[in-house]
Backbone as CSV, one residue per row, in Angstrom:
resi,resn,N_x,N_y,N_z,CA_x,CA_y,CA_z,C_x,C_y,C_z
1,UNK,27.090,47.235,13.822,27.368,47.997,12.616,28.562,48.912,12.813
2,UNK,28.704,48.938,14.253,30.088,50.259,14.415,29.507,51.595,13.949
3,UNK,28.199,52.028,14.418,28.335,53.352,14.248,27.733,53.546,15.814
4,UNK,27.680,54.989,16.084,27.934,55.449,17.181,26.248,55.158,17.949
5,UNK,25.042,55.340,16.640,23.593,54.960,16.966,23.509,53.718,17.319
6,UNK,23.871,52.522,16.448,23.729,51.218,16.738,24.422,50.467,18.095
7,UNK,25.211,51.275,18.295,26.149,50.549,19.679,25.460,50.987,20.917
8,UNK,24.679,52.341,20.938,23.751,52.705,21.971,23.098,51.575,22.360
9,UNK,22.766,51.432,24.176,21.625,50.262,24.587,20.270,50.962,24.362
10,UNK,19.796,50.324,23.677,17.939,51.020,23.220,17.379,50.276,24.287
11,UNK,16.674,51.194,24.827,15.416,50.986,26.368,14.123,50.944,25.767
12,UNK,13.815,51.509,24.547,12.551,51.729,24.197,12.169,51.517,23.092
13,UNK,10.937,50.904,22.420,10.673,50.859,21.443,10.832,51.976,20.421
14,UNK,10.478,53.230,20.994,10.437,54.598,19.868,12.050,54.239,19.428
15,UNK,12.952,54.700,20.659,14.356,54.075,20.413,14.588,53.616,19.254
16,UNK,14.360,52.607,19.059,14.553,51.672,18.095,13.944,51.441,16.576
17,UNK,12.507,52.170,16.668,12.232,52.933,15.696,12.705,54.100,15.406
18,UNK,13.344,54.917,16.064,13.852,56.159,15.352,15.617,55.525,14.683
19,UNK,15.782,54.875,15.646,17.357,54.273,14.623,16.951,53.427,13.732
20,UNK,16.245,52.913,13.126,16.429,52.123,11.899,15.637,53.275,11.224
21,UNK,14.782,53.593,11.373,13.799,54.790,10.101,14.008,55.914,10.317
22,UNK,14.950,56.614,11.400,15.423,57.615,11.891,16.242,58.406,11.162
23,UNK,16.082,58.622,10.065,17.274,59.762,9.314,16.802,60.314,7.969
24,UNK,16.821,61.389,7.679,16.639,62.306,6.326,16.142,61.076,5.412
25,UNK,16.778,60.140,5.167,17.018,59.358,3.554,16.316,58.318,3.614
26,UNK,15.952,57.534,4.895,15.594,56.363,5.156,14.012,56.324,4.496
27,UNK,13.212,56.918,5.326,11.961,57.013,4.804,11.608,57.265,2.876
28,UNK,12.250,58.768,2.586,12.186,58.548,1.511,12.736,56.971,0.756
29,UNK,13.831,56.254,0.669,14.408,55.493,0.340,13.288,54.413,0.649
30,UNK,12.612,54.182,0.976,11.308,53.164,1.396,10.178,53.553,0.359
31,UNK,10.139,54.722,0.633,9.037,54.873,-0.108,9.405,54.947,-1.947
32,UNK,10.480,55.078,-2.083,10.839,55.205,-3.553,10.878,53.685,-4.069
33,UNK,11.491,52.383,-2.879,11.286,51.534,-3.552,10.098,50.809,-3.603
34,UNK,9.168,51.279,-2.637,7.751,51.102,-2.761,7.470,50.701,-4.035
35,UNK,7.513,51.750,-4.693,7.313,52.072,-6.061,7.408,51.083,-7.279
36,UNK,8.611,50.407,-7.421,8.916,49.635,-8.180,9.609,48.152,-7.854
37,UNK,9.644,47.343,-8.098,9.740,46.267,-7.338,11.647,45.902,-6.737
38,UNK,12.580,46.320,-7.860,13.653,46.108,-8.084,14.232,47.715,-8.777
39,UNK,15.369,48.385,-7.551,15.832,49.320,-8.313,17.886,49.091,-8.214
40,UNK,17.954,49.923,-9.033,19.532,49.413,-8.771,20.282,51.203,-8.012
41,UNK,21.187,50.964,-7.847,21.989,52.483,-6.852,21.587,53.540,-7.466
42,UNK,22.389,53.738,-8.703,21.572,54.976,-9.887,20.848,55.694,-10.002
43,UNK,19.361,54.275,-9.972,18.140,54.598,-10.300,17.679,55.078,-8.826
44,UNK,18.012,55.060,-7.592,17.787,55.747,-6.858,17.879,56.724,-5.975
45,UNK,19.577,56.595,-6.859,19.847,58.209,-6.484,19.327,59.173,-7.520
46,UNK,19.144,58.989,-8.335,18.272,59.817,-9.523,17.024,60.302,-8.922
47,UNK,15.972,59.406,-8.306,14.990,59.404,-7.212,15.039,60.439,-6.099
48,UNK,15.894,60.595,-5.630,16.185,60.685,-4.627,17.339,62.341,-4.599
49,UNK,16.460,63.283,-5.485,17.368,64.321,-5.501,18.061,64.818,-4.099
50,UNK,19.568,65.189,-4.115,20.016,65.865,-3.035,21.115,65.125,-2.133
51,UNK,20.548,63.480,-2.836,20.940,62.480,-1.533,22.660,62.070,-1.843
52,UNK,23.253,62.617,-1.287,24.990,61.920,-1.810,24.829,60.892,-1.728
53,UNK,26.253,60.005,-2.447,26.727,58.470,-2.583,27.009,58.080,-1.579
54,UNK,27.444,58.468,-0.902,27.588,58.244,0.662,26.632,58.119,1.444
55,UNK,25.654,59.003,1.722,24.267,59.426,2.665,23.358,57.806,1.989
56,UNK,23.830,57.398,0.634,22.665,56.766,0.004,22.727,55.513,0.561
57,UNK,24.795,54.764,0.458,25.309,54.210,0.546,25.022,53.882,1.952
58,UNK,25.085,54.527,2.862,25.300,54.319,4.324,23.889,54.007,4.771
59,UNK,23.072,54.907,4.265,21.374,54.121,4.565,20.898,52.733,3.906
60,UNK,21.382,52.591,2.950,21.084,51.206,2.087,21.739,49.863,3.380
61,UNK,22.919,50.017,3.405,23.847,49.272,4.378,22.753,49.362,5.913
62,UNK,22.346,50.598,6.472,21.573,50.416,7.480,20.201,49.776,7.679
63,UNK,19.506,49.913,6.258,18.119,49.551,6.159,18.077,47.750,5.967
64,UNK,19.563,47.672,5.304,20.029,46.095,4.793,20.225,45.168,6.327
65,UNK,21.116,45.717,7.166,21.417,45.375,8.563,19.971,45.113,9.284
66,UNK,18.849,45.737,8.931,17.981,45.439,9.664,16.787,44.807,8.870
67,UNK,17.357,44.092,8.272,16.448,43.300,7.279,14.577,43.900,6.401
68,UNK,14.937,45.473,6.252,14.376,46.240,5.800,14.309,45.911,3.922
69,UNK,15.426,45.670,3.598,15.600,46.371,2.155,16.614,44.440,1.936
70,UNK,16.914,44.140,0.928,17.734,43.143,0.491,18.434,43.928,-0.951
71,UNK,19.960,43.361,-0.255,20.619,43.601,-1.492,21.384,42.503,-2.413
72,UNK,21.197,42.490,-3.510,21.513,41.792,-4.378,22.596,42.035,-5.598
73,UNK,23.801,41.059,-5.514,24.546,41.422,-6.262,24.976,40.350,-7.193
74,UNK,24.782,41.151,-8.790,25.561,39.984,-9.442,26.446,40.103,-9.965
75,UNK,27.113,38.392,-10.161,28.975,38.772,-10.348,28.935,38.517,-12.359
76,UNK,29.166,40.029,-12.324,29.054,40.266,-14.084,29.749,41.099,-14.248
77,UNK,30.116,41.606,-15.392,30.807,42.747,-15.558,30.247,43.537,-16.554
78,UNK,29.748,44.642,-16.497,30.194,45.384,-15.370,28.926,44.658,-14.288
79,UNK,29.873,45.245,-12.640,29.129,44.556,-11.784,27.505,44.977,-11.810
80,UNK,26.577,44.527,-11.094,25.345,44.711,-10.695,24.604,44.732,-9.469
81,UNK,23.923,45.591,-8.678,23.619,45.742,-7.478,21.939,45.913,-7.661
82,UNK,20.842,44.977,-7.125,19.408,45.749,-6.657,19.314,45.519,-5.219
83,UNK,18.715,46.439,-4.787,17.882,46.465,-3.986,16.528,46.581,-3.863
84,UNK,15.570,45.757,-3.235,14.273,45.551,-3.171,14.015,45.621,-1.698
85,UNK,12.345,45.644,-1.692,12.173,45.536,0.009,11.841,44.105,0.124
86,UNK,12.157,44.008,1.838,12.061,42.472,2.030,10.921,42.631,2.653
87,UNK,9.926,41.532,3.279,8.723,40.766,3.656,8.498,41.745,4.632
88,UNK,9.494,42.010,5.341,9.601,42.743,6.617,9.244,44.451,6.012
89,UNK,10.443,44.417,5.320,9.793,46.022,4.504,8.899,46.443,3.562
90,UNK,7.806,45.539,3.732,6.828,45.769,2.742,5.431,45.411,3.488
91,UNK,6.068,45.123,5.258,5.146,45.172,6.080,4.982,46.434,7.004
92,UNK,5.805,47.686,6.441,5.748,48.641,6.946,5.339,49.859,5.832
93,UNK,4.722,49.489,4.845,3.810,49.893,3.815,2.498,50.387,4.948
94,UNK,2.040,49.790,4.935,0.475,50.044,5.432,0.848,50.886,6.921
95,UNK,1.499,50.946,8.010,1.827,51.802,9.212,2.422,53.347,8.713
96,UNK,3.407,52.843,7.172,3.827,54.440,6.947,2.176,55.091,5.749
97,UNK,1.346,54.061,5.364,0.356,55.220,4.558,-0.222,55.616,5.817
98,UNK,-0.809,55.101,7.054,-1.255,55.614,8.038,-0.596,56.653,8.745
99,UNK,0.604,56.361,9.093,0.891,57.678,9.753,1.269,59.044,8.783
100,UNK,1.290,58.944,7.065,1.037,59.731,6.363,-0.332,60.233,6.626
101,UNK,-1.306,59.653,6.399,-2.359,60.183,6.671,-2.879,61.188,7.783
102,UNK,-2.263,60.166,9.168,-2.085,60.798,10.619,-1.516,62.739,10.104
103,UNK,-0.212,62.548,9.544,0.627,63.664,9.094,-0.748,64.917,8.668
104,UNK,-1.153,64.271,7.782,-2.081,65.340,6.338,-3.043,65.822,7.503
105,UNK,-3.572,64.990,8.055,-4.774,65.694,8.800,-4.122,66.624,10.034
106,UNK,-2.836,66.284,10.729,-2.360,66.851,11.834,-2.259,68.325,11.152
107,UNK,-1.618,68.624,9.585,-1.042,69.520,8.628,-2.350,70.527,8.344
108,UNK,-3.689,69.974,8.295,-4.987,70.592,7.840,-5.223,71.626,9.525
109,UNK,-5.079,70.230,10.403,-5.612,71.336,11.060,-4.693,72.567,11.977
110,UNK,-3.299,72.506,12.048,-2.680,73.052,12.192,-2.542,74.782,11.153
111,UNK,-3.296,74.449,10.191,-3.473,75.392,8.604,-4.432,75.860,9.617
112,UNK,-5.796,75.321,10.214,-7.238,75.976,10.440,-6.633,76.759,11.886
113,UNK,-6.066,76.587,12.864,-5.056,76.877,14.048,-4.736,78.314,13.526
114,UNK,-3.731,78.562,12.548,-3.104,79.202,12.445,-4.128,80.586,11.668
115,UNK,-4.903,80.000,10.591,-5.955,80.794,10.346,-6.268,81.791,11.193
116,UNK,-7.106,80.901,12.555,-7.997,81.625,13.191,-7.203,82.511,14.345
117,UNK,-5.804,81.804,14.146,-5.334,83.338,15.088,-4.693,84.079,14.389
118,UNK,-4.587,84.148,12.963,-4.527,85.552,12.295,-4.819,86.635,12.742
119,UNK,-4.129,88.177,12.825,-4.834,89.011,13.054,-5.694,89.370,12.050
120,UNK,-7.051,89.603,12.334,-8.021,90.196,11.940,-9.199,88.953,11.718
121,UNK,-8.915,87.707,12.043,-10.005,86.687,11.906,-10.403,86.599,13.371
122,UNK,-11.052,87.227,13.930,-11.708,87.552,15.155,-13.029,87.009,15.118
């Protein structure tokens, strides 16, 4: 891909999961197209408050490289672009509701943690 992450030699699996799902936009950008089957650039930067054309652009291209997301273009005018998830990215549905879940409960009890060393909950 020519960026400075992808040219790294990855030793490790985490490795290699943190560079493809590894960045601010990626995850959200999964989970937004979760959602609907077919979205086009627009509609997900609209989604996706905060995210520049660039930041959006450059994760789409990364998630595409790793056969995460498929992009589709048709030759019309004006032009047309979707992106959808592929077989592969819609097999990482069920690992990200789990480690959401993992998240919520780590989040609860970290809340009960912090509670009980309040001062004055003795």
């Amino acid at each position: 891909m020519g960026n400075n992450r992808s040219d790294k030699p990855l030793t490790t699996p985490v490795q290699y999961l943190l560079q493809v799902l590894g960045s601010k936009w990626k995850l959200p950008i999964l989970c937004t197209l979760s959602k609907k089957d077919v979205l086009r650039f627009n509609e997900l930067k609209r989604e996706l408050a905060g995210i520049t054309n660039m930041s959006l652009s450059n994760c789409l291209q990364e998630l595409e490289h790793y056969k995460i997301i498929k992009r589709v273009q048709y030759l019309e005018m004006p032009p047309r672009v979707e992106y959808s998830l592929t077989d592969n990215g819609k097999s990482l549905l069920p690992i990200l509701k789990d480690l959401d879940e993992w998240v919520n409960k780590q989040l609860e009890i970290n809340c009960e943690i912090a509670q009980e060393t309040e001062p004055g909950n003795s």
